[in-house]
Short mmCIF file of C-alpha atoms in Angstrom, two decimals:
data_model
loop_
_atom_site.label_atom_id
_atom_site.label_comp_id
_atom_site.label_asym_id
_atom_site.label_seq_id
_atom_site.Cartn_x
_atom_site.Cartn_y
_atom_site.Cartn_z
CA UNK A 56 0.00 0.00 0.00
CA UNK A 57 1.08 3.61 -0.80
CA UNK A 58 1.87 5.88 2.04
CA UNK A 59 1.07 9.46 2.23
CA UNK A 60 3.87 12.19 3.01
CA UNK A 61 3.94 13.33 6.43
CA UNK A 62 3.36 16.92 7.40
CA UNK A 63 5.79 17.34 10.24
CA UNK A 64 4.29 21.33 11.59
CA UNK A 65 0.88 20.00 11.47
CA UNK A 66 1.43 16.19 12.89
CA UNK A 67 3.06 18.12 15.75
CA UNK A 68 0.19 20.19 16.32
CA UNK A 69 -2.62 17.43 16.40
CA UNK A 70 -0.42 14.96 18.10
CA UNK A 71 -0.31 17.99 20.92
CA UNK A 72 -4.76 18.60 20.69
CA UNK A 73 -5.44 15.13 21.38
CA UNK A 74 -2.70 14.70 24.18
CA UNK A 75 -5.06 17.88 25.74
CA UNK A 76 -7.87 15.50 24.54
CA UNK A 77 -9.79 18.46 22.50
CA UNK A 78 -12.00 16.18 19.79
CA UNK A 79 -14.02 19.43 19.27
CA UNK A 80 -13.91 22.51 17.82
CA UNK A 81 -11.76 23.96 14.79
CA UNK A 82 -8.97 22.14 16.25
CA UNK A 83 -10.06 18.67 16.35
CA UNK A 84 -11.56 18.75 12.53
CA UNK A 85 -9.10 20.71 11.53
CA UNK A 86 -7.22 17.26 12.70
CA UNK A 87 -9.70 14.55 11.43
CA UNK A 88 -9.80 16.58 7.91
CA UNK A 89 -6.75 14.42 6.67
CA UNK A 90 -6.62 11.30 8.80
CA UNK A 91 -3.64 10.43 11.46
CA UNK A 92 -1.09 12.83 9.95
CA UNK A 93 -3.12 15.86 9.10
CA UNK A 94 -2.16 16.08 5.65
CA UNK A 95 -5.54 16.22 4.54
CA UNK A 96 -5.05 19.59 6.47
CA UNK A 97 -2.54 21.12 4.50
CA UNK A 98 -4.20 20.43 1.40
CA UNK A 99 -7.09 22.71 2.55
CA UNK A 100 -3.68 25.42 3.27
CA UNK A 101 -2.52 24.90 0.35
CA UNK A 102 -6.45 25.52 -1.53
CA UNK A 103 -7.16 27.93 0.27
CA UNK A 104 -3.78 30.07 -0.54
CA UNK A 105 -4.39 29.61 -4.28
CA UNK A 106 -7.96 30.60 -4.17
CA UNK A 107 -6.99 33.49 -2.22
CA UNK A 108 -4.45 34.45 -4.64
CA UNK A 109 -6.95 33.87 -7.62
CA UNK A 110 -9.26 36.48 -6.33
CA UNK A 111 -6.60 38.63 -5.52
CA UNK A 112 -5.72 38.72 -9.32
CA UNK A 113 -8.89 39.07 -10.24
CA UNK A 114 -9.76 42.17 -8.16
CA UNK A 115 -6.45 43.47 -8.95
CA UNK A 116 -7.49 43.45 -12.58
CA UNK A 117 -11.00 44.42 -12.12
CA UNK A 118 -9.76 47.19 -10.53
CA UNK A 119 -7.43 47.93 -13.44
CA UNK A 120 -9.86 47.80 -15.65
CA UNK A 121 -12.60 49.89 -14.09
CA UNK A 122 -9.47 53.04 -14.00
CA UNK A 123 -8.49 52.49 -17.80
CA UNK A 124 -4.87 51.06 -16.79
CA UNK A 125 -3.53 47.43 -17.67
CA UNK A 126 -5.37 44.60 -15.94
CA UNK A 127 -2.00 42.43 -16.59
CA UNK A 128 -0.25 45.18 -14.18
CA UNK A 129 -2.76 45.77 -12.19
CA UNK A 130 -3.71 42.48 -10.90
CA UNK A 131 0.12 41.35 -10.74
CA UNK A 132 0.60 44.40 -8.54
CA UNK A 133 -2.03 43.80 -6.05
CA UNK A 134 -0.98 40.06 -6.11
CA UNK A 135 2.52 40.85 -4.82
CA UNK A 136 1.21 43.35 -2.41
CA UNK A 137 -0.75 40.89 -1.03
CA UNK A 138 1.88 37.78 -0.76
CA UNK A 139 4.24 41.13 0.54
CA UNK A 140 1.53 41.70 3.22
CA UNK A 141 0.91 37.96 4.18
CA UNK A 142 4.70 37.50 4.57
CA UNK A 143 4.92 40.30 6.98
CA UNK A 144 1.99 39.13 8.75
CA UNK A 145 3.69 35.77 9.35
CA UNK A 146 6.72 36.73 9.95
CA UNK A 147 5.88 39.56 13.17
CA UNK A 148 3.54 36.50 14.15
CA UNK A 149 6.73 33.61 13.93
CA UNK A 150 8.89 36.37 15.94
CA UNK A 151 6.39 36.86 18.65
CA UNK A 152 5.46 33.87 18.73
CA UNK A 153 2.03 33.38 18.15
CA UNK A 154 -0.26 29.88 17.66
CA UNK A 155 -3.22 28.96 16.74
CA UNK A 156 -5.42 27.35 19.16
#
């Protein structure tokens, strides 16, 4: 039988809900979503950063278009700010530390 790929970050994370034995919630489906290892999980991430960058693009170049100026530029430009906004977001969260619980 095939074997999925481990997703260390998020293993670590349910391994650590069920040792506080929280079936519940966001938490614990967030958990059950992929089976043992989550990586069910990470799919949904992964989705859910590429439909977020879709409709970036396309409000980017909606925007464009509504102001006369190139959708191709506009929509690449508000893509960028956007991953350049996530990115900061992430990172003051990684330095201060913060979860999700």
């Amino acid at each position: 039988p095939r074997t999925r790929a481990r997703a260390p970050a998020i293993s670590a994370i349910c391994r650590a809900m069920r040792a506080r034995r929280s079936p519940s919630g966001p938490s614990g489906s967030f958990c059950r979503a992929g089976g043992r290892d989550g990586t069910g999980a990470a799919r949904a991430v992964i989705a859910s950063a590429i439909s977020a960058g879709v409709a970036t693009l396309l409000v980017g170049g909606g925007l464009a278009a509504m102001t006369g100026q190139s959708i191709t530029k506009g929509a690449l430009r508000q893509l960028v700010l956007s991953m350049i906004a996530t990115s900061v977001t992430f990172g003051v969260g990684h330095i201060l530390g913060g979860t999700i619980r």
